[in-house]
PDB file of C-alpha atoms in Angstrom:
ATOM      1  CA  UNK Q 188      31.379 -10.099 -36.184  1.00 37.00           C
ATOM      2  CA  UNK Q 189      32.154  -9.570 -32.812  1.00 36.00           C
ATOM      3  CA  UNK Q 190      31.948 -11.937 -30.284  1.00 34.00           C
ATOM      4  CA  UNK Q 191      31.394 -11.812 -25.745  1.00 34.00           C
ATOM      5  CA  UNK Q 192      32.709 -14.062 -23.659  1.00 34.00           C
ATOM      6  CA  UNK Q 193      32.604 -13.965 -19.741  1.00 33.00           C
ATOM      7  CA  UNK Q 194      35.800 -15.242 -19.061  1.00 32.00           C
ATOM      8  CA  UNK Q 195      38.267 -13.240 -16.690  1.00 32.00           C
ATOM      9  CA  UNK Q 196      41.091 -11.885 -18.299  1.00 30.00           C
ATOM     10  CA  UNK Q 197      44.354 -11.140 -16.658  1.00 29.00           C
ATOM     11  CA  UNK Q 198      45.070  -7.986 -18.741  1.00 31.00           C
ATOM     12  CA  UNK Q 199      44.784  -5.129 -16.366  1.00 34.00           C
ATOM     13  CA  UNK Q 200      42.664  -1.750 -17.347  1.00 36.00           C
ATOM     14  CA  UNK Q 201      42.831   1.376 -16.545  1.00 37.00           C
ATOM     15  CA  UNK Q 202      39.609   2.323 -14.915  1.00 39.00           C
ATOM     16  CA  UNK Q 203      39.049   2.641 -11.471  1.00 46.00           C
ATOM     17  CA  UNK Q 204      36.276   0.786  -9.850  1.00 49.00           C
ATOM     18  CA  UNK Q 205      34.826   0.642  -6.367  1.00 49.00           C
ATOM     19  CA  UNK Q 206      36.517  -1.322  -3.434  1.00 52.00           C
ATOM     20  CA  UNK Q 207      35.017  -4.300  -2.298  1.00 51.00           C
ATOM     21  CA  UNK Q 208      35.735  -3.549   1.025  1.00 47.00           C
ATOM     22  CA  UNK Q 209      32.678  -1.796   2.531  1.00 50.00           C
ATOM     23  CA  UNK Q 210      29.548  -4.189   3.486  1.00 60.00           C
ATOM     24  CA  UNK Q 211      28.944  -5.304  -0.464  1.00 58.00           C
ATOM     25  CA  UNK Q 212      28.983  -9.780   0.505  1.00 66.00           C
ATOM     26  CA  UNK Q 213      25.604  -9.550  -1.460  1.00 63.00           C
ATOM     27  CA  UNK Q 214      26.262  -7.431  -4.770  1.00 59.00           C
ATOM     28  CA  UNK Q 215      27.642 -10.127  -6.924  1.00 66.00           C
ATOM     29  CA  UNK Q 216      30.485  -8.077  -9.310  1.00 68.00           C
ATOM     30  CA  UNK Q 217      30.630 -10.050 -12.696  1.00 62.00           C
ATOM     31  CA  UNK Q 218      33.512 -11.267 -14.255  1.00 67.00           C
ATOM     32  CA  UNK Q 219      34.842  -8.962 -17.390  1.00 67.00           C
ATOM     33  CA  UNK Q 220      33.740  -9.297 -20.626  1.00 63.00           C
ATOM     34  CA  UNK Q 221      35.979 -10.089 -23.074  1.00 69.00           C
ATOM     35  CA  UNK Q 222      35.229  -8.738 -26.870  1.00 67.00           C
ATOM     36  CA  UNK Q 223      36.956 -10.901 -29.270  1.00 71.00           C
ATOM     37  CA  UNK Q 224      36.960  -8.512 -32.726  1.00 69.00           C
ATOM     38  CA  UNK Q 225      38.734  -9.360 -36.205  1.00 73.00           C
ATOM     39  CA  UNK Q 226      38.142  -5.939 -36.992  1.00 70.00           C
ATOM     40  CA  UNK Q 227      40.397  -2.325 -35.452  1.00 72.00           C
ATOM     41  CA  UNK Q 228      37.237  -1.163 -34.743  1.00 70.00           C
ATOM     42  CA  UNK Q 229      32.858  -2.348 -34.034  1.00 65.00           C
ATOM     43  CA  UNK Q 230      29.741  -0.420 -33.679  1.00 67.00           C
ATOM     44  CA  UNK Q 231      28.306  -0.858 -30.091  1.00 64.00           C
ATOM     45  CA  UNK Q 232      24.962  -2.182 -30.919  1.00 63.00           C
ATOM     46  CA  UNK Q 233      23.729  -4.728 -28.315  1.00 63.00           C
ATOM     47  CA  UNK Q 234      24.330  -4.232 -24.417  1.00 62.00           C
ATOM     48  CA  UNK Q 235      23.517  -5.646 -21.916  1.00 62.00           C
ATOM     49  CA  UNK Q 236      21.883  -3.910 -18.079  1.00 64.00           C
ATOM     50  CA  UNK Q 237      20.136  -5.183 -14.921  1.00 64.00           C
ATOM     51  CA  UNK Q 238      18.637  -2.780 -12.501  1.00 60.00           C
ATOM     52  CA  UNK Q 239      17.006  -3.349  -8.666  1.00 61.00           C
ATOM     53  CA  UNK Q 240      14.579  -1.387  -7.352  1.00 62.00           C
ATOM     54  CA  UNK Q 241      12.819  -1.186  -3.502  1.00 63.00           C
ATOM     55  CA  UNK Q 242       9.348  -0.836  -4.771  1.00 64.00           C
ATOM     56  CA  UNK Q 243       8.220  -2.750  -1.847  1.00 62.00           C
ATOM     57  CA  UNK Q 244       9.618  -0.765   0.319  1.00 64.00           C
ATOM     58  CA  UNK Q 245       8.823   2.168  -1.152  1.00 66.00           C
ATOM     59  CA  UNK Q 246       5.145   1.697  -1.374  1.00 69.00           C
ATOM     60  CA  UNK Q 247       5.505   0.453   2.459  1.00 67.00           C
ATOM     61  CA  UNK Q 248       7.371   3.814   3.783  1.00 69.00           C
ATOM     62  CA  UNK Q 249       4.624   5.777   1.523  1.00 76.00           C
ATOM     63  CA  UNK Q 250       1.972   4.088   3.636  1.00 72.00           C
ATOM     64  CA  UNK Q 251       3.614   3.941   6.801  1.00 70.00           C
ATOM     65  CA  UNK Q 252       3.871   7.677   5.824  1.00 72.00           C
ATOM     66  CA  UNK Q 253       0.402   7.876   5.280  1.00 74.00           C
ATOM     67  CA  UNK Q 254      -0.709   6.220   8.418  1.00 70.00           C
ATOM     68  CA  UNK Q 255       1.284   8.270  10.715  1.00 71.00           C
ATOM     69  CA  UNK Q 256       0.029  11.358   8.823  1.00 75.00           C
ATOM     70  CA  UNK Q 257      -3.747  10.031   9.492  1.00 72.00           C
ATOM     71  CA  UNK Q 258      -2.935   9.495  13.284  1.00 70.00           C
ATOM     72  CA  UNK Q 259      -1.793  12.986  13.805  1.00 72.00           C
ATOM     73  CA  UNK Q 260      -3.682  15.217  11.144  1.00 74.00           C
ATOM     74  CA  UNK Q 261      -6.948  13.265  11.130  1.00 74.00           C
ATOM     75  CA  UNK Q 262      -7.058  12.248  15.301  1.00 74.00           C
ATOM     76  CA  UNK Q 263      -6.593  15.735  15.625  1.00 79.00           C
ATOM     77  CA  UNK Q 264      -9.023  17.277  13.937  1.00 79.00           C
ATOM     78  CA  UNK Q 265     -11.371  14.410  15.259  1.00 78.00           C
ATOM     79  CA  UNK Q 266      -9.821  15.685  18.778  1.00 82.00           C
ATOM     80  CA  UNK Q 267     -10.764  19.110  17.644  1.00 84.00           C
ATOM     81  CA  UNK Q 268     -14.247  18.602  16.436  1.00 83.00           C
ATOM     82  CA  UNK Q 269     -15.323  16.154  19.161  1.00 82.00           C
ATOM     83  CA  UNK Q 270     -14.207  18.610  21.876  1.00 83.00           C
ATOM     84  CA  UNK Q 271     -16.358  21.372  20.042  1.00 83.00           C
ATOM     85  CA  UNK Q 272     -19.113  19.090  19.841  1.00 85.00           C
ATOM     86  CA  UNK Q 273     -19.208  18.419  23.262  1.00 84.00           C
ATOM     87  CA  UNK Q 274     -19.219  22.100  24.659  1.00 84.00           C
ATOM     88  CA  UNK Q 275     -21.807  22.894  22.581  1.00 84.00           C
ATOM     89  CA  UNK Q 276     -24.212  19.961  23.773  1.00 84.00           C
ATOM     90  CA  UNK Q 277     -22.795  21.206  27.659  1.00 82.00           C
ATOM     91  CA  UNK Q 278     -23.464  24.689  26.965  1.00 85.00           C
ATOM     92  CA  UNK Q 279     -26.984  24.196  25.029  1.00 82.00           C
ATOM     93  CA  UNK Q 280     -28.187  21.600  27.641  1.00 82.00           C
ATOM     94  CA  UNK Q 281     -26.816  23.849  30.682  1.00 83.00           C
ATOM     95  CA  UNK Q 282     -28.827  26.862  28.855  1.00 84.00           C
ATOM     96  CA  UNK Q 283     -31.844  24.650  28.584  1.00 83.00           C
ATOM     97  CA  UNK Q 284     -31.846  23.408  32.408  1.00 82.00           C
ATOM     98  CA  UNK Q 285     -30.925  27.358  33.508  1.00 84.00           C
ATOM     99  CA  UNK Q 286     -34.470  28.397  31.885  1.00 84.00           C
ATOM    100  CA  UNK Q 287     -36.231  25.841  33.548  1.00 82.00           C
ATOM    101  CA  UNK Q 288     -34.725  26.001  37.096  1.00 82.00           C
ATOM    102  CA  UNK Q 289     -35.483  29.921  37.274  1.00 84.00           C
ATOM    103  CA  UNK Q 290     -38.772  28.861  36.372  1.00 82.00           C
ATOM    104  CA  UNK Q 291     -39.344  26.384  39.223  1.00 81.00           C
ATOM    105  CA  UNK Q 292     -37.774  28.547  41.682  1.00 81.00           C
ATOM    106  CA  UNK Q 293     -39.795  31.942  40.943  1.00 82.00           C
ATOM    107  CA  UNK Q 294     -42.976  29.940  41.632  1.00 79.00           C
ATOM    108  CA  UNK Q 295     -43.422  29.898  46.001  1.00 78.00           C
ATOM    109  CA  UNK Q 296     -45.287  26.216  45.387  1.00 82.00           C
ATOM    110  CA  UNK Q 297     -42.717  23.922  47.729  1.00 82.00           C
ATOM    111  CA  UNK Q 298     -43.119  21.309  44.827  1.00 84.00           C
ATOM    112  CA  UNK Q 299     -41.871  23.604  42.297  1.00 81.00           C
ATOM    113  CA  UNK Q 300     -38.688  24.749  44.919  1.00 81.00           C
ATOM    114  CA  UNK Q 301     -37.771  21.020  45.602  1.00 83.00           C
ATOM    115  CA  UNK Q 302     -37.992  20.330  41.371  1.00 83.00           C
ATOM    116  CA  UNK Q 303     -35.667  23.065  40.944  1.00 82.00           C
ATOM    117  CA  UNK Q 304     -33.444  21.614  43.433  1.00 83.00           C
ATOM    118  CA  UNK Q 305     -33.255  18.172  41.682  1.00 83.00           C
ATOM    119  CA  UNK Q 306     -32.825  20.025  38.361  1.00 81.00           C
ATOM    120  CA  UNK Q 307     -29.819  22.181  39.241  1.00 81.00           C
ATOM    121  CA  UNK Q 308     -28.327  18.904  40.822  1.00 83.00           C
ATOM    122  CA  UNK Q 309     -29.253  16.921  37.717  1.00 79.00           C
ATOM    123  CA  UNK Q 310     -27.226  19.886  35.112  1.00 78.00           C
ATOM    124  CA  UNK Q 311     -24.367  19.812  37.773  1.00 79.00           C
ATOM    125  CA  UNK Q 312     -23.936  15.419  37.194  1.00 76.00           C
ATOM    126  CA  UNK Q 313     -24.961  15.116  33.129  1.00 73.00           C
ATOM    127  CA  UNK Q 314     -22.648  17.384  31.519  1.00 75.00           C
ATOM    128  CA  UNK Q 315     -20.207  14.905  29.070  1.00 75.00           C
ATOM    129  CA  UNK Q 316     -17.090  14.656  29.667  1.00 76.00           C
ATOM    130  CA  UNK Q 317     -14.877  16.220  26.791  1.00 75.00           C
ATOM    131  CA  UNK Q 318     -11.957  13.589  27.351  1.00 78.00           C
ATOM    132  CA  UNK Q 319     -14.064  10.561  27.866  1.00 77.00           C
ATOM    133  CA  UNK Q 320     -15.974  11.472  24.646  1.00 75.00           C
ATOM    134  CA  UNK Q 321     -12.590  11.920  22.960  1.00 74.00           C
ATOM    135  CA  UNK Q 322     -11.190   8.492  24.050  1.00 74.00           C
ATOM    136  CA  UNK Q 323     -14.243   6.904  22.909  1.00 72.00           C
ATOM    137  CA  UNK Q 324     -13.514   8.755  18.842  1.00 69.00           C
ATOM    138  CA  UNK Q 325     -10.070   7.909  19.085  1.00 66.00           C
ATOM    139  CA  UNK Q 326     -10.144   4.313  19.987  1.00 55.00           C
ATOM    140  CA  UNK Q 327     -12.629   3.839  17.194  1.00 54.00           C
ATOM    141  CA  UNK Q 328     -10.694   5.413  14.513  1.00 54.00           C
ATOM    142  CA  UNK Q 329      -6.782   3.705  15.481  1.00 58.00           C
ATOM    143  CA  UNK Q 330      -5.748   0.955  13.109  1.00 64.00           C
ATOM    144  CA  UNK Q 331      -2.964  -0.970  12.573  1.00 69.00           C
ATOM    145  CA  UNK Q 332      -0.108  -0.643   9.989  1.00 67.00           C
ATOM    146  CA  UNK Q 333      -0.940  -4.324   8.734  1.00 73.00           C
ATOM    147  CA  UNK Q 334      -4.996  -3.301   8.612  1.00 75.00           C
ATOM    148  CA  UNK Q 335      -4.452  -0.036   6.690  1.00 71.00           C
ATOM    149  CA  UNK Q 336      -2.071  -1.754   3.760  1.00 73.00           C
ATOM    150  CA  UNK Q 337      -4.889  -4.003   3.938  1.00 78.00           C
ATOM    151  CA  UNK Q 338      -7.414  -1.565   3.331  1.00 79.00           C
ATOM    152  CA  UNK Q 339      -5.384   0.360   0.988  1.00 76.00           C
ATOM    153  CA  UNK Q 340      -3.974  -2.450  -1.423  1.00 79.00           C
ATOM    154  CA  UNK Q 341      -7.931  -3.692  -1.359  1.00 83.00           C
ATOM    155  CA  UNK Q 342      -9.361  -0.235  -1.928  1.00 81.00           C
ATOM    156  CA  UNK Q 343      -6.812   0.260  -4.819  1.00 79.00           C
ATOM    157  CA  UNK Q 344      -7.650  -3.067  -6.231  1.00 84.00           C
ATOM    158  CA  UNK Q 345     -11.257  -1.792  -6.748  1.00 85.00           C
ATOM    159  CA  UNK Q 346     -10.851   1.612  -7.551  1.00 83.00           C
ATOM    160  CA  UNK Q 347      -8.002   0.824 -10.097  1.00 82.00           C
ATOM    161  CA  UNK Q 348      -9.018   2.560 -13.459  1.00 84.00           C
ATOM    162  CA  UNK Q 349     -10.493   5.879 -11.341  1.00 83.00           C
ATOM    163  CA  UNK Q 350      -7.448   6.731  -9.607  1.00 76.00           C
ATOM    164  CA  UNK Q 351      -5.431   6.242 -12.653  1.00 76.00           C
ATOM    165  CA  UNK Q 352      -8.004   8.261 -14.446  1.00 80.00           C
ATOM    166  CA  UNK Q 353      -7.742  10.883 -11.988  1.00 75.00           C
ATOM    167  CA  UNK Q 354      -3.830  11.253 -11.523  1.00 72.00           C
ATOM    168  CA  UNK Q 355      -3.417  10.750 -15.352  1.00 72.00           C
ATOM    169  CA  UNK Q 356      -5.817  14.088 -15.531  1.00 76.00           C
ATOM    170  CA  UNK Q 357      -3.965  15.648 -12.766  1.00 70.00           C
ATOM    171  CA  UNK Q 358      -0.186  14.813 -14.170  1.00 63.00           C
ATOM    172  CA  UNK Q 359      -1.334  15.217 -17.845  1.00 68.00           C
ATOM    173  CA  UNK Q 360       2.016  16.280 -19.445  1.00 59.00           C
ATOM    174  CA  UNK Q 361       3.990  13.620 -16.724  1.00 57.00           C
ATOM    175  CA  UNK Q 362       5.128   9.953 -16.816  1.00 55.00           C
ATOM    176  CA  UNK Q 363       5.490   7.518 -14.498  1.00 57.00           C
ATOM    177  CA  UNK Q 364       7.457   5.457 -16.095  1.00 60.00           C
ATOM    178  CA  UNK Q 365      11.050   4.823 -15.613  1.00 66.00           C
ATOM    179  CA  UNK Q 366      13.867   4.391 -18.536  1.00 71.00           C
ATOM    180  CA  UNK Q 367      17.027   4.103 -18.864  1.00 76.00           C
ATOM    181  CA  UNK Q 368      19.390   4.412 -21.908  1.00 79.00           C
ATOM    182  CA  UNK Q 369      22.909   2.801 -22.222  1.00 81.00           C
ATOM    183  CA  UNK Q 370      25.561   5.444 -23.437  1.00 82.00           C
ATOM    184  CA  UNK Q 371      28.510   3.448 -24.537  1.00 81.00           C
ATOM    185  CA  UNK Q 372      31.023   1.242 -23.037  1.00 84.00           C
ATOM    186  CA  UNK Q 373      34.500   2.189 -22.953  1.00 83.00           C
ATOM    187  CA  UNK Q 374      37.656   0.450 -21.442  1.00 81.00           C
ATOM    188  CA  UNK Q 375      39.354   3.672 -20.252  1.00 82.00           C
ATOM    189  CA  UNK Q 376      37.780   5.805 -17.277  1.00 83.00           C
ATOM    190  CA  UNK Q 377      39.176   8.398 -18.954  1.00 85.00           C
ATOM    191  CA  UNK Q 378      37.410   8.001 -22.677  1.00 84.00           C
ATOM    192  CA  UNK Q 379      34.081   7.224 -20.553  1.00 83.00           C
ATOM    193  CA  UNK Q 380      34.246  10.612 -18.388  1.00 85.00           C
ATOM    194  CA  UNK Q 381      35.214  12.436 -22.098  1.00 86.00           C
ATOM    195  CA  UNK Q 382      31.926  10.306 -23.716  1.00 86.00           C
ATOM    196  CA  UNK Q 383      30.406  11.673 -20.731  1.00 83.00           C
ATOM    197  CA  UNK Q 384      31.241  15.203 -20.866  1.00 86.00           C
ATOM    198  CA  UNK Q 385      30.568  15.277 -25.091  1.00 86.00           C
ATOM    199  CA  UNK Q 386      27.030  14.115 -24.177  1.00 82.00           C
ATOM    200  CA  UNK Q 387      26.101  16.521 -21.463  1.00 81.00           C
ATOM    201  CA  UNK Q 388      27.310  18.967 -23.581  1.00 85.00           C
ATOM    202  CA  UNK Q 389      26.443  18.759 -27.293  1.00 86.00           C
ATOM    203  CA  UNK Q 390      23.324  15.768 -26.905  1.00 83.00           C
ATOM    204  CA  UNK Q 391      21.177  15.942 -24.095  1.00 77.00           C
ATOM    205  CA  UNK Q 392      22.387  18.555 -21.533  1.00 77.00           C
ATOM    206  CA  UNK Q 393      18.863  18.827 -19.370  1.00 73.00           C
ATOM    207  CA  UNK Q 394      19.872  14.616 -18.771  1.00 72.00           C
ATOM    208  CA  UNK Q 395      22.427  13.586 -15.859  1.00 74.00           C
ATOM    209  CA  UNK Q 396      25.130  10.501 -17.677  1.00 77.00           C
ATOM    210  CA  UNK Q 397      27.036   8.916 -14.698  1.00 77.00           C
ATOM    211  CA  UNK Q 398      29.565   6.504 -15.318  1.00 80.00           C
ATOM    212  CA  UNK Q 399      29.668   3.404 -14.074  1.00 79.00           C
ATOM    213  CA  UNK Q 400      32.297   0.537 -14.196  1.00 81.00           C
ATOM    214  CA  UNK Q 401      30.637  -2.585 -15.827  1.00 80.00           C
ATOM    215  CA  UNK Q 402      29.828  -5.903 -13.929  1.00 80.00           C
ATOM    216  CA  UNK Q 403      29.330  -4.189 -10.267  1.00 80.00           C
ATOM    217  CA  UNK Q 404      26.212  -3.029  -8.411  1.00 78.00           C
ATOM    218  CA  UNK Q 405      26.044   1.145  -8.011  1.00 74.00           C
ATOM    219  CA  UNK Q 406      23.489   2.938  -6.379  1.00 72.00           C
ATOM    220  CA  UNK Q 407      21.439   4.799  -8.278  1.00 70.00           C
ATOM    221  CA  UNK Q 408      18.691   7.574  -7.971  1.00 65.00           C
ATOM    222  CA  UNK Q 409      16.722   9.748 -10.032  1.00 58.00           C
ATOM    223  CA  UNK Q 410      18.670  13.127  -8.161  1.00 57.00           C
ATOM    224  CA  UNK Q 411      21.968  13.130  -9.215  1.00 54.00           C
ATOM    225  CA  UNK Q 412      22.830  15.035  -5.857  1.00 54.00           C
ATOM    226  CA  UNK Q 413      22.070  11.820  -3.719  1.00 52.00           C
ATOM    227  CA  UNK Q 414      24.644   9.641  -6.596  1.00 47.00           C
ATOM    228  CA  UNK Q 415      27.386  12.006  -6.176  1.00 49.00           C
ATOM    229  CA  UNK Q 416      29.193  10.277  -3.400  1.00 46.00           C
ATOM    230  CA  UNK Q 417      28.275   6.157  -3.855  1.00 47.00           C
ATOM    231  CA  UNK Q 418      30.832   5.019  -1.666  1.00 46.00           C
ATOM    232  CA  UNK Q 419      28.264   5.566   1.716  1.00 46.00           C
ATOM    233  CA  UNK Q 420      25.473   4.264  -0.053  1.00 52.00           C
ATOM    234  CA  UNK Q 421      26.677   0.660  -1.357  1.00 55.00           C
ATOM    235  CA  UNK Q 422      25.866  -0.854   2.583  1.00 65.00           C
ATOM    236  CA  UNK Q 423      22.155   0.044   1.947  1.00 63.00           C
ATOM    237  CA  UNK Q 424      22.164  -1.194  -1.769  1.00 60.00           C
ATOM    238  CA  UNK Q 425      24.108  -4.437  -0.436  1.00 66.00           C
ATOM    239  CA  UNK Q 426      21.365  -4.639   2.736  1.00 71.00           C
ATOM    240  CA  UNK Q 427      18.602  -4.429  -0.375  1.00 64.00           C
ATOM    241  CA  UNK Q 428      20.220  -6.993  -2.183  1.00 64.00           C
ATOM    242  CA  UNK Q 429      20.438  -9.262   0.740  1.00 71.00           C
ATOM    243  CA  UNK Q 430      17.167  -8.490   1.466  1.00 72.00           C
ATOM    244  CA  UNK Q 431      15.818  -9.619  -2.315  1.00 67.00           C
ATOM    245  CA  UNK Q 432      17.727 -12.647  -1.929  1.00 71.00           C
ATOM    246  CA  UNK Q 433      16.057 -13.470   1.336  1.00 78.00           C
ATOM    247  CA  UNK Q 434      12.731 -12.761  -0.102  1.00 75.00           C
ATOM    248  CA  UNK Q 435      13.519 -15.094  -3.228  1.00 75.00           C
ATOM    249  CA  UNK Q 436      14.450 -17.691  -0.765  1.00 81.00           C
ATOM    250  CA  UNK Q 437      11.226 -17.922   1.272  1.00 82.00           C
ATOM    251  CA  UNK Q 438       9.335 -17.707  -1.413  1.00 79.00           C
ATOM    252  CA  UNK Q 439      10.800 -20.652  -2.740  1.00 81.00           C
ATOM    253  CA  UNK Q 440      10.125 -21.632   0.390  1.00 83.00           C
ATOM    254  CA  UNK Q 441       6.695 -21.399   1.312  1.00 80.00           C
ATOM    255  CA  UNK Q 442       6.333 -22.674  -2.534  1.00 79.00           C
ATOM    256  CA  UNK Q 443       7.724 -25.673  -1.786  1.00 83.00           C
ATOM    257  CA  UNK Q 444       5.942 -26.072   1.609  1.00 84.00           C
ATOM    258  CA  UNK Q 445       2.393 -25.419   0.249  1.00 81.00           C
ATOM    259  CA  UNK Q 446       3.088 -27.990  -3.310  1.00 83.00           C
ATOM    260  CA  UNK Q 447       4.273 -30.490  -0.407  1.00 83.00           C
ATOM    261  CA  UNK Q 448       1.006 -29.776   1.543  1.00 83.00           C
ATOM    262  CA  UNK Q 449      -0.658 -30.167  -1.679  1.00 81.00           C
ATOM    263  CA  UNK Q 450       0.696 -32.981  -2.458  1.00 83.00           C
ATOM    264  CA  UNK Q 451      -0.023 -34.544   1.060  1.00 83.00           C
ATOM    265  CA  UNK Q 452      -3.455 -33.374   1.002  1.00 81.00           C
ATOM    266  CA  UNK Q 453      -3.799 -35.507  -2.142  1.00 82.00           C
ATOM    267  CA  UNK Q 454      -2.312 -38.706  -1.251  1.00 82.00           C
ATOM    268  CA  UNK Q 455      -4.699 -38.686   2.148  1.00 84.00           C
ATOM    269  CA  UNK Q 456      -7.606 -37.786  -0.376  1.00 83.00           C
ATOM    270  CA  UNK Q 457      -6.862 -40.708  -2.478  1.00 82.00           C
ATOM    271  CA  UNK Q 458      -6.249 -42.990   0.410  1.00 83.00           C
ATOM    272  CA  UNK Q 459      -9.941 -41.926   1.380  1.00 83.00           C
ATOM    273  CA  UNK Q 460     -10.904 -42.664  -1.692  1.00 83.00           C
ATOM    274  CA  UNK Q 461      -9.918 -45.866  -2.067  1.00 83.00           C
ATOM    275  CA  UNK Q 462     -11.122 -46.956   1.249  1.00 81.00           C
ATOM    276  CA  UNK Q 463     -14.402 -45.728   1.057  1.00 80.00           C
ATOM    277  CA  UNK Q 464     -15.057 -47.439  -2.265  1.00 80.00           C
ATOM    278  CA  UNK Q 465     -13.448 -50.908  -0.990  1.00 81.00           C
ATOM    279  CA  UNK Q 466     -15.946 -50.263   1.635  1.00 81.00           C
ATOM    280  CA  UNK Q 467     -18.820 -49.919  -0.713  1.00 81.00           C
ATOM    281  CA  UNK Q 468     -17.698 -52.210  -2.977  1.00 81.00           C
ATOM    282  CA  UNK Q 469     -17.844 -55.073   0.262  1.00 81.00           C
ATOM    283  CA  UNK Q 470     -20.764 -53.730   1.518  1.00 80.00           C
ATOM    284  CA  UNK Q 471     -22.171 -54.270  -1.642  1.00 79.00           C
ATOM    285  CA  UNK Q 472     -21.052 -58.335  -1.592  1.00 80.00           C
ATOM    286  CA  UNK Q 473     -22.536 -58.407   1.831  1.00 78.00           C
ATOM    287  CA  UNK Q 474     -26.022 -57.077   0.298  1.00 78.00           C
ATOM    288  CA  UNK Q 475     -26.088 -59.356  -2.555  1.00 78.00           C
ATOM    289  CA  UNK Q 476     -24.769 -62.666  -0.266  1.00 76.00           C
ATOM    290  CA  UNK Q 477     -27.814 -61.399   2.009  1.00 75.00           C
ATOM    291  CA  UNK Q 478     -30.705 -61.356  -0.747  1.00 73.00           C
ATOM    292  CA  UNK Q 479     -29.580 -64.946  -2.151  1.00 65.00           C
TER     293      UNK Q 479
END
């Protein structure tokens, strides 16, 4: 049976793997793994893979996306329709004010003369103005980035089982799941990029196989375009990582701050506690020493 072990060995191989020397402090590269066989040859059975993924920051850039799409598109057509709005109120109301001024001013009663006077001044100061009216829409609809992950993390909370519903009907022969499927592990670059080749060829052509060298961190995507050249891309995967790491850390952090709080919270409790029922208990004595 064979046997790992993930102690370095000083036997050099002959595939090539990625310098170190780009921005990469935060991708940890494993030490080799050393297969200790009594047998000329083993099946590959077991193996072993770790992936990262930005989800986070995905879903963030989708709704910062989003938002910024709902500024322009949305405050535009609210620009659009509001402005419409408004002219036709200005035009119907000017209309209005027209019929009765020509009325008051046919008629040779001074009364009538001096009401069509006030009227005409009265159209020429009420109509709305478009931009003001605008302003007002605008400063109404505006929210934040933090408000509208908010509002969109809460209104996917409640509407869970509907949207799922409704994209699973939309996307019926899709998934949304990823997978991933290890192809063998070779020693030689060369026997990997043959594996490699034999696979694309003969088992799955319509799948990409990229080739990878064991115990480092490689970018990867679901385009095999954006994988083709790594070397530009391990900064961002490193700034990820880091990023991860920093995320583990404070919340670890707050973790720790909130059990100490906690903990705090429930020695002064106790303290209380106690106090108030030594309290009670003397009050008590005082009671009884009072009745006798």
């Amino acid at each position: 049976m064979a046997t790992t072990s993930t102690t370095p060995t000083t036997q050099e191989s002959t595939a090539s793997v990625p310098s170190q020397t780009r921005k990469a402090e935060h991708l940890t590269v494993d030490p080799p793994v050393v297969i200790k066989c009594n047998k000329s040859t083993f099946t590959q059975i077991w193996a072993l893979a770790s992936f990262v993924s930005p989800d986070d920051l995905i879903k963030e850039r989708l709704i910062a996306d989003v938002n910024r799409f709902l500024y322009h598109d949305v405050n535009q057509q609210l620009i659009d329709s509001t402005t419409h709005v408004i002219k036709e109120i200005n035009t119907q109301f000017n209309n209005l004010m027209e019929k009765k001024i020509n009325s008051y001013k046919t008629s040779k009663d001074a009364t009538s003369q001096q009401i069509a006077d006030i009227l005409d001044s009265l159209r020429k100061e009420m109509p709305m103005n478009e931009d003001e009216q605008v302003s007002k829409v605008l400063r109404t609809y505006r929210i934040s980035q933090e408000e509208l992950t908010d509002r969109f993390d809460d209104y996917k909370n409640k509407n869970e089982k509907e949207l799922e519903s409704q994209f699973n009907q939309t996307h019926t022969n899709q998934t949304s799941v990823r997978g991933f499927k290890v192809r063998g592990v070779f020693e030689d670059y060369a026997d990997a990029k043959a594996h490699a080749k034999k696979v694309r060829d003969e088992i799955e052509p319509y799948v990409h196989t990229f080739v990878f060298p064991a115990g480092y961190w490689v970018p990867w995507d679901p385009h095999a375009d954006a994988v083709q050249d790594q070397e530009y891309m391990i900064p961002q995967l490193n700034d990820m990582m880091a990023q991860k790491k920093e995320n583990e850390r404070q919340k670890d952090e707050f973790f720790a701050k909130r059990k100490a709080m906690f903990k705090e919270n429930a020695d002064k409790e106790n303290e209380e506690r106690l106090k108030n029922n030594l309290k009670e208990r003397i009050q008590a004595r005082r009671n009884e020493r009072a009745k006798k």
